[in-house]
Structure formats: C-alpha cells, structure tokens
XYZ file of C-alpha atoms in Angstrom:
467
model
C 17.760 -20.649 -4.890
C 19.760 -23.322 -6.699
C 20.516 -23.511 -10.387
C 18.895 -26.975 -10.386
C 15.569 -25.495 -9.124
C 15.792 -22.626 -11.563
C 16.292 -24.984 -14.498
C 13.465 -27.333 -13.203
C 10.983 -24.408 -12.958
C 11.862 -23.253 -16.495
C 11.528 -26.750 -17.891
C 8.206 -27.364 -16.173
C 6.728 -23.980 -17.422
C 7.959 -24.935 -20.937
C 6.140 -28.242 -20.722
C 2.885 -26.579 -19.543
C 3.111 -23.888 -22.241
C 3.004 -26.615 -24.938
C -0.520 -27.647 -23.732
C -2.043 -24.553 -22.437
C -2.559 -20.901 -23.626
C -0.721 -19.598 -20.515
C 1.574 -21.161 -17.935
C 3.833 -19.551 -15.306
C 5.628 -20.272 -12.074
C 6.175 -17.789 -9.190
C 8.803 -18.733 -6.520
C 8.650 -16.531 -3.427
C 10.585 -16.242 -0.249
C 10.737 -13.766 2.609
C 12.741 -13.149 5.802
C 13.126 -10.367 8.321
C 12.802 -9.245 11.931
C 10.222 -7.383 14.153
C 11.289 -5.387 17.175
C 9.380 -3.644 19.919
C 10.565 -1.682 22.927
C 8.330 0.015 25.569
C 11.153 0.738 28.051
C 10.205 -2.063 30.429
C 10.540 -4.785 27.796
C 12.330 -5.222 24.498
C 11.416 -8.045 22.191
C 12.621 -9.221 18.796
C 11.208 -11.989 16.646
C 11.907 -13.348 13.223
C 9.413 -12.664 10.508
C 7.928 -16.082 9.686
C 10.062 -17.175 6.750
C 7.940 -18.481 3.867
C 9.343 -20.097 0.704
C 7.421 -21.871 -1.934
C 6.267 -21.935 -5.563
C 2.901 -21.642 -7.343
C 2.248 -22.829 -10.817
C -0.532 -21.212 -12.779
C -2.114 -22.352 -16.135
C -4.940 -20.834 -18.137
C -6.806 -23.809 -19.629
C -8.778 -21.595 -22.103
C -11.698 -21.117 -19.766
C -10.349 -20.749 -16.229
C -7.135 -20.268 -14.251
C -5.865 -23.310 -12.366
C -3.125 -23.353 -9.742
C -0.805 -25.706 -7.809
C 1.205 -24.395 -4.844
C 3.785 -26.214 -2.735
C 6.657 -25.591 -0.349
C 8.410 -28.819 -1.492
C 11.219 -27.373 -3.701
C 13.150 -30.569 -4.356
C 13.473 -30.482 -8.270
C 12.634 -34.079 -8.775
C 9.706 -34.165 -6.355
C 8.359 -30.965 -7.821
C 8.521 -32.230 -11.389
C 6.555 -35.361 -10.441
C 3.916 -33.376 -8.611
C 3.396 -30.689 -11.214
C 3.172 -33.179 -14.084
C 0.659 -35.278 -12.179
C -1.420 -32.094 -11.489
C -1.238 -30.982 -15.094
C -2.289 -34.395 -16.262
C -5.617 -33.907 -14.661
C -6.267 -30.693 -16.625
C -7.815 -30.470 -20.008
C -7.560 -27.446 -22.471
C -10.960 -25.782 -22.997
C -12.511 -23.157 -25.212
C -13.037 -19.749 -23.665
C -12.115 -16.026 -23.877
C -8.665 -15.119 -25.097
C -6.087 -14.249 -22.449
C -5.769 -10.538 -21.668
C -2.785 -8.955 -23.329
C -0.539 -6.121 -22.041
C -0.053 -3.392 -24.651
C 2.180 -1.366 -22.313
C 4.577 -4.299 -22.158
C 4.716 -4.777 -25.933
C 2.312 -7.671 -26.217
C 0.257 -7.776 -29.438
C -2.201 -10.464 -30.285
C -1.167 -12.477 -27.323
C 2.505 -12.526 -28.320
C 4.762 -12.389 -25.181
C 7.273 -9.637 -24.659
C 10.611 -11.555 -24.145
C 12.487 -10.332 -21.152
C 15.198 -11.744 -18.827
C 16.079 -9.281 -15.992
C 17.051 -9.099 -12.345
C 15.883 -6.176 -10.038
C 16.988 -5.202 -6.648
C 16.160 -2.510 -4.078
C 19.416 -0.823 -2.959
C 19.069 0.275 0.698
C 21.367 2.737 2.308
C 21.527 0.414 5.361
C 20.775 -3.178 4.309
C 18.828 -4.572 7.256
C 20.478 -8.012 6.715
C 23.959 -6.311 7.239
C 22.983 -4.580 10.463
C 23.511 -6.885 13.446
C 20.428 -7.494 15.630
C 22.423 -6.198 18.664
C 22.976 -2.853 16.874
C 19.249 -2.579 15.987
C 18.258 -3.243 19.576
C 20.709 -0.672 20.958
C 19.591 2.044 18.472
C 15.877 1.477 19.167
C 16.391 1.384 22.910
C 18.216 4.778 22.728
C 15.259 6.177 20.724
C 12.767 4.844 23.270
C 14.663 6.450 26.149
C 15.031 9.734 24.438
C 11.307 9.843 23.736
C 10.423 8.967 27.389
C 12.799 11.597 28.755
C 11.420 14.398 26.419
C 8.934 15.679 29.070
C 7.815 14.726 32.584
C 4.214 14.359 31.322
C 5.123 11.539 28.966
C 3.841 8.387 30.708
C 4.857 5.891 28.024
C 7.017 5.698 24.927
C 6.918 2.809 22.494
C 9.081 2.037 19.583
C 8.336 -0.587 16.843
C 10.427 -1.575 13.810
C 10.133 -4.233 11.210
C 12.013 -5.200 8.052
C 11.336 -7.780 5.349
C 13.511 -8.933 2.487
C 11.268 -10.460 -0.232
C 12.750 -12.503 -3.089
C 10.636 -13.460 -6.136
C 11.226 -15.352 -9.433
C 8.680 -15.293 -12.197
C 8.895 -17.542 -15.277
C 6.288 -17.407 -18.048
C 5.358 -15.832 -21.399
C 8.919 -15.435 -22.386
C 9.853 -13.711 -19.141
C 12.436 -14.663 -16.597
C 12.264 -12.014 -13.850
C 13.841 -11.819 -10.438
C 13.353 -9.106 -7.807
C 14.577 -8.514 -4.298
C 12.503 -5.946 -2.447
C 13.465 -4.673 0.989
C 10.662 -3.081 3.042
C 11.089 -1.450 6.433
C 8.746 0.332 8.759
C 9.273 2.397 11.921
C 6.857 3.679 14.533
C 7.402 5.659 17.691
C 4.512 6.476 20.024
C 4.548 9.077 22.830
C 1.654 8.929 25.432
C 1.171 11.942 27.589
C -1.052 12.709 30.639
C -1.757 15.768 32.792
C -3.350 13.661 35.547
C -6.895 13.977 34.104
C -6.501 13.630 30.395
C -4.402 11.213 28.407
C -3.348 11.772 24.719
C -0.844 10.453 22.330
C 0.912 11.243 19.091
C 3.251 9.159 16.870
C 5.800 9.349 14.126
C 5.333 6.720 11.405
C 7.646 5.898 8.437
C 7.808 3.047 5.910
C 9.021 2.282 2.423
C 11.226 0.137 0.228
C 14.156 1.230 2.322
C 16.602 -0.220 4.850
C 17.356 0.316 8.510
C 17.885 4.045 7.768
C 14.115 4.388 8.150
C 14.707 4.168 11.937
C 16.763 7.401 11.953
C 14.672 9.952 13.804
C 16.039 13.443 13.968
C 15.805 15.540 17.056
C 13.405 17.763 15.284
C 11.016 14.871 14.418
C 11.219 13.658 18.065
C 10.531 17.181 19.370
C 7.593 17.769 17.013
C 6.040 14.436 17.974
C 6.339 15.161 21.714
C 5.101 18.719 21.401
C 2.074 17.664 19.364
C 1.163 15.050 21.914
C 1.357 17.630 24.694
C -0.677 20.153 22.675
C -3.460 17.552 22.274
C -4.034 17.605 26.074
C -5.964 20.767 25.403
C -7.937 19.398 22.419
C -11.679 19.450 22.545
C -14.534 17.737 20.635
C -15.608 19.228 17.287
C -19.211 20.252 16.751
C -20.670 17.942 14.141
C -21.442 19.526 10.787
C -20.201 20.320 7.322
C -16.951 22.252 7.221
C -14.483 23.696 4.823
C -11.563 21.318 5.276
C -7.872 21.438 4.524
C -6.452 17.865 4.334
C -2.767 17.155 4.877
C -1.115 14.593 2.605
C -1.827 11.739 5.011
C -5.578 12.549 4.994
C -5.568 13.114 1.244
C -3.949 9.707 0.795
C -6.511 7.857 2.886
C -9.239 9.698 0.885
C -7.638 8.414 -2.329
C -7.128 4.896 -0.896
C -10.733 4.668 0.363
C -12.457 6.470 -2.463
C -10.810 4.646 -5.346
C -9.143 1.635 -3.752
C -11.076 -1.612 -3.570
C -13.894 0.134 -5.478
C -11.744 0.291 -8.689
C -10.256 -3.258 -8.445
C -11.583 -4.813 -11.594
C -12.321 -8.209 -10.067
C -15.179 -6.629 -8.049
C -17.010 -5.365 -11.168
C -18.528 -8.512 -12.491
C -19.615 -9.408 -8.917
C -21.613 -6.263 -8.637
C -19.592 -5.130 -5.630
C -18.296 -1.726 -6.874
C -20.576 1.238 -7.612
C -17.694 2.871 -9.535
C -18.280 0.331 -12.344
C -21.254 2.433 -13.443
C -19.172 5.616 -13.561
C -16.423 4.640 -16.009
C -15.568 7.612 -18.288
C -17.814 9.911 -16.172
C -16.960 12.940 -14.057
C -16.683 11.867 -10.418
C -14.343 14.506 -8.968
C -13.378 18.098 -9.521
C -11.447 18.791 -12.772
C -8.338 19.596 -10.748
C -8.139 15.941 -9.376
C -5.847 13.434 -10.958
C -5.161 10.083 -9.269
C -2.733 7.232 -9.845
C -1.782 3.826 -8.536
C 1.891 3.289 -9.174
C 4.064 0.365 -7.942
C 7.158 1.741 -9.775
C 7.718 4.756 -7.379
C 11.129 4.421 -5.786
C 10.911 4.113 -2.001
C 7.152 3.491 -1.857
C 6.071 0.915 0.673
C 3.831 -0.673 -1.887
C 6.480 -0.585 -4.656
C 7.895 -3.512 -6.615
C 9.505 -4.038 -10.073
C 6.896 -6.505 -11.382
C 3.687 -7.969 -10.040
C 3.040 -11.548 -9.074
C 1.983 -12.367 -12.695
C 5.152 -10.948 -14.275
C 3.648 -7.616 -15.329
C 6.277 -4.834 -15.145
C 5.537 -2.094 -12.704
C 4.239 1.128 -14.184
C 1.793 3.898 -13.181
C -1.994 3.476 -13.849
C -3.968 6.755 -13.982
C -7.342 6.158 -12.389
C -8.724 9.700 -12.525
C -7.892 12.185 -15.206
C -9.134 15.689 -14.658
C -11.777 14.319 -12.367
C -12.979 11.568 -14.828
C -12.790 7.893 -13.809
C -10.772 6.508 -16.752
C -9.326 3.144 -15.711
C -9.681 0.508 -13.033
C -6.760 -1.655 -11.819
C -6.659 -5.333 -12.628
C -4.913 -8.684 -12.392
C -4.610 -11.080 -15.283
C -7.818 -12.977 -14.460
C -10.110 -9.959 -14.124
C -8.610 -8.430 -17.233
C -9.398 -11.637 -19.189
C -12.988 -12.111 -17.861
C -14.100 -8.490 -17.481
C -13.673 -5.378 -19.749
C -10.592 -3.588 -18.922
C -6.860 -3.142 -19.693
C -4.264 -5.214 -17.957
C -2.503 -3.197 -15.200
C 0.396 -4.371 -12.954
C -1.799 -5.046 -9.922
C -1.941 -8.842 -9.634
C -0.735 -9.515 -6.033
C -0.607 -12.393 -3.576
C -0.091 -12.302 0.112
C 2.231 -15.298 -0.418
C 2.691 -18.228 -2.769
C -0.156 -20.189 -1.084
C -2.746 -17.429 -1.654
C -4.820 -16.437 -4.639
C -3.942 -13.485 -6.866
C -6.222 -10.538 -6.665
C -6.295 -7.066 -8.233
C -4.777 -4.944 -5.457
C -3.646 -1.396 -4.805
C -0.048 -0.478 -4.413
C 0.950 3.221 -3.950
C -2.296 5.107 -4.443
C -2.307 8.874 -4.514
C -3.581 12.280 -5.913
C -0.992 13.983 -7.951
C 0.094 17.501 -7.039
C -1.460 20.715 -8.282
C -0.185 24.269 -8.331
C -1.369 25.938 -5.162
C 1.143 26.322 -2.255
C -0.253 24.748 0.940
C -0.030 27.992 2.785
C -2.316 29.599 0.190
C -4.767 26.776 0.577
C -5.126 27.533 4.309
C -5.228 31.273 3.606
C -8.219 30.675 1.322
C -10.377 29.308 4.186
C -12.622 31.803 6.109
C -13.736 29.297 8.658
C -12.740 25.663 8.705
C -10.544 22.892 9.961
C -7.031 21.777 9.083
C -6.992 17.938 9.454
C -3.751 16.163 10.263
C -2.429 12.669 10.628
C -4.810 9.987 9.324
C -5.476 7.241 11.855
C -7.874 4.995 9.945
C -10.245 4.670 7.014
C -13.165 2.519 5.823
C -15.064 2.402 2.545
C -18.232 0.969 1.151
C -17.485 0.075 -2.501
C -21.173 -0.746 -3.147
C -22.572 2.458 -1.658
C -19.520 4.642 -2.313
C -19.445 5.977 1.113
C -16.155 6.718 3.011
C -15.363 7.146 6.669
C -12.030 8.377 7.991
C -10.570 9.430 11.255
C -8.087 12.236 11.578
C -5.929 12.150 14.701
C -6.532 15.812 15.163
C -7.756 19.048 13.540
C -6.834 22.618 14.055
C -9.292 25.519 13.631
C -8.913 27.939 10.782
C -10.332 31.454 11.081
C -9.937 34.219 8.416
C -7.217 32.304 6.675
C -5.069 31.539 9.689
C -4.567 28.693 12.106
C -5.885 29.674 15.585
C -4.091 26.986 17.682
C -7.505 25.536 18.820
C -7.305 21.723 18.443
C -9.963 19.054 18.104
C -9.248 15.326 18.626
C -10.080 12.943 17.205
C -12.102 14.041 14.169
C -14.291 11.788 12.033
C -14.917 12.498 8.327
C -17.755 10.980 6.388
C -19.177 11.549 2.897
C -20.263 10.250 -0.452
C -17.207 9.832 -2.637
C -18.397 11.972 -5.729
C -19.735 14.753 -3.380
C -16.402 14.979 -1.427
C -14.184 14.850 -4.469
C -16.266 17.255 -6.556
C -16.030 19.734 -3.626
C -12.253 20.095 -3.961
C -11.431 23.743 -4.723
C -7.558 23.661 -4.338
C -4.865 21.047 -4.912
C -1.460 21.642 -3.254
C 1.874 21.925 -5.116
C 3.364 19.677 -2.454
C 3.448 15.805 -2.347
C 4.080 13.177 0.262
C 3.666 9.354 0.132
C 2.838 7.837 3.526
C 3.731 4.132 3.986
C 4.256 1.392 6.404
C 0.832 -0.294 6.334
C -0.798 -3.385 4.887
C -4.213 -3.514 3.234
C -6.535 -6.599 3.319
C -9.134 -7.670 0.778
C -12.103 -8.602 2.837
C -10.038 -8.356 6.073
C -7.538 -10.952 4.696
C -4.980 -11.368 1.995
C -2.677 -8.636 3.321
C -0.254 -6.710 1.039
C 1.950 -3.671 1.712
C 0.611 -0.389 0.436
C 1.060 3.322 0.762
C -1.094 6.340 -0.032
C -0.574 10.034 -0.258
C -0.812 13.223 -2.194
C -0.772 16.955 -1.728
C -2.788 19.223 0.605
C -6.402 19.503 -0.559
C -9.142 21.997 0.230
C -12.651 20.518 0.152
C -15.936 20.240 2.016
C -16.789 17.269 4.281
C -18.995 16.357 7.197
C -16.949 16.182 10.489
C -17.896 14.790 13.733
C-alpha cells in the first residue's frame, strides 16, 4: 500500500462523510500458499491473491457500496465521486452505535492503530523448498508408521491477510496470518478400510505444521483401532462429548441461528427465545474474535468494530445475538464485532468467529466416571443446522462405549448425533474444567460467502439420539 493511496482513501471518506451519516473504506489484500503431498505426488499453489477496496455509505435509509480492484488514486477518486453523485441522502433509522467502543449518540470513537499477528515462524519467511521438504518428511513418517497404512496425505495452507479500515474517526490496519495443517492416515486389514486424521489451525505461522512423534503415533494407533469399530444401535444415550464435538454443537446450535440479519427475515427460531432459558444453567457460550491464536480471530471486523467477546448464552439464557452494522441498524440488537466479508467484492454479513462453550468446574475424568452406560464421542467430522426448526445433526468420527464409569475400548464408527437444540442443551449435566479451540475450517452463509472460523469448549455430559 502506498502513501498516495492511503491519503486518497482518507480524503474520499472525508468527502463522503460530509454528505452522508456514515461513510467508510475497507482495503483488503491476501496472499499465501497451499501444499498437498500424498507420497506419489506433491503439489504447491499460490493462494489466489486478491486486492481491492470497497466504499460504503449509509444514506439514511439503506447501505450503498462501491467495490473495485483499480487502486490508482486518480482513477479511484473519479470513480467514487461519480458513484456518490448518484446517491441522495434520505430519512430513515439512525445508525447503530457501539457502546463498547465508546460511541454515544452516534459520536465516533477516534482511533488510529496498527495491529499485527506475530507468528513464531512467519510463513512468508520460510522458503517454499523448506516447506515442501518438511511436509514430505511428515508424509513419509506417517506412511511408514505401520504396514497396514495404505495411504498417508498431508495438506498445509497459509494466508497473510492485510486490511485497512477508514471511517467514523478510525484509521485501523491489521495483518492477520492464518495457517492450517492436516495429516490423514488410511489403514486397511484387507477387508475393512478406516482412517484417522490430525487437524490444526489458527492465527499462527508455519509452526502449525510441527507434529510431534506422540501426535503421529496417536493418529496412527487410532486409525488402526477403528478397524475393529462396529455400528452403534440407534437410540438415546448418555453422551460425553469431547471439545471438538462440544464446539460443533455450539457452532450449529447458536451459529447462523443467532446472526441478527436472519431475524427480520423470519429465518431463525431463536429470535423468539431471546431472554429465555434454552440450555442448562451450567451453560455459558461466547463468540469471540479477540482470542489469540483462534482461526477465526482478528483485531477488528470489516466495519471497523474492535474485536471483543460477545456472550450469547448466560447461565443457559439466550441473552444476545451477533450482528453487523446493517442488521444492528434495522433490527433490535446491540452492535457486536461480527461484520465480515469473504473479500472486498462481497457483501458484509453477521458472521461467527470463534464460537464456544466456556469451561465449567468438573474434571473430564469425573464426567466419564459419572456415566453408567453411554458413549464417549470423539473427533467431530461435520455438522448441519436448521435455524428455522432448531434441529441439529452432527457426525462424530467415532465413539467409545462407557460402562460403569469406565471406557471399555469398544468403538463405534461413525456416529451420527441428532436433536432439538433446547432439548440437547437442557440435558447437559456436567461441564468440563478443560477447554480447547479447534480451528482450520471455513464456514459459509448459505453455502457461500466463506470466512475462517473455529469452535470448541470443554467436555460435556448430555443426552442425545445417536445412530
């Protein structure tokens, strides 16, 4: 980014602010690499670099936008002024304010600040050759772990994202590094084929691809154990959920269903349960983009709102949805830092970031010990939700039988989990004292508009229908 472009953006926003209640510019850029290695073939490709700017104004009744990848300052100034000249201020609801950021009666909180993720191993400083060598070594170690391993795959990706937001007295920059790593071990005994994987992701650098011998061994041993896994008999069970399962329950139960822009469209049943008990009193849930290291973390959202935690459930009561500036202006709610775009050319939506249940007080071992007969579910594979009907459907990679408070070693794979959100969450009888955030994924809004997220929490004990 050049000083000339920085100055031009500030001048243009200043011009727009003289005519409209709100004006802002968001400049974005991203670069990175993706690598895969299956032993027979190793490939590397550049993450498609995208750089552009979007201008937003609130004309008093609606939000209007102009996006372009032409960043020549003179060309940009002509185009933005021509676009703004076609807009007319109108009467409408006042712009949503942000009490947590110090705004009162619409007055902006003045702030000029730069933010940056500091990685242990900056991906941009690690030569591609070194990345390829390291990942090939991991792939070969995984393949050589046991003669029954028929395939080992390694995937790695990193992205460095730069953003500049100018508007409402704020001049904010951030550079966020995100990396993800995945290793898959496929095993076969000649009649049955199974797999297990190790997954990591976060606002971290190439250090994410460091896999210890213990991690590699546990991944291989679990894959081999799954060769003996059977099918679970469908029915309702006492369940112990590990943090990955807890996280997907959080993400699917109160994810899209508490995004405020869905409320006025009648697409979220949760809108009718605000300030009502929807979970056990031991359940507290947050969405928090400010967590260091979270894959969904950032320093400010795409509308210049500083990152901070939003408590969605307090003692089992649904207390607050998450919002972007538009939904907070046109629907009841408080502005939260959840306005996100896939890139500068896409619309802003209210979106999840790092969504999780907060820890309780019960050690995980005691949670398992409290189950007479049930299943310990591990390693979330997928999840789906129905925000209008409030049903959830998850898949656990595997489960282990619990009898008389102890794990028996009998495995089931895979295991499907279904239920009605309030029934599942009200059935929680223990919340673990542990906590883990699981990252490395993207979430779509309507199967599009992808943004990085993570989910997690502690171990939970609850009831659910398995099959």
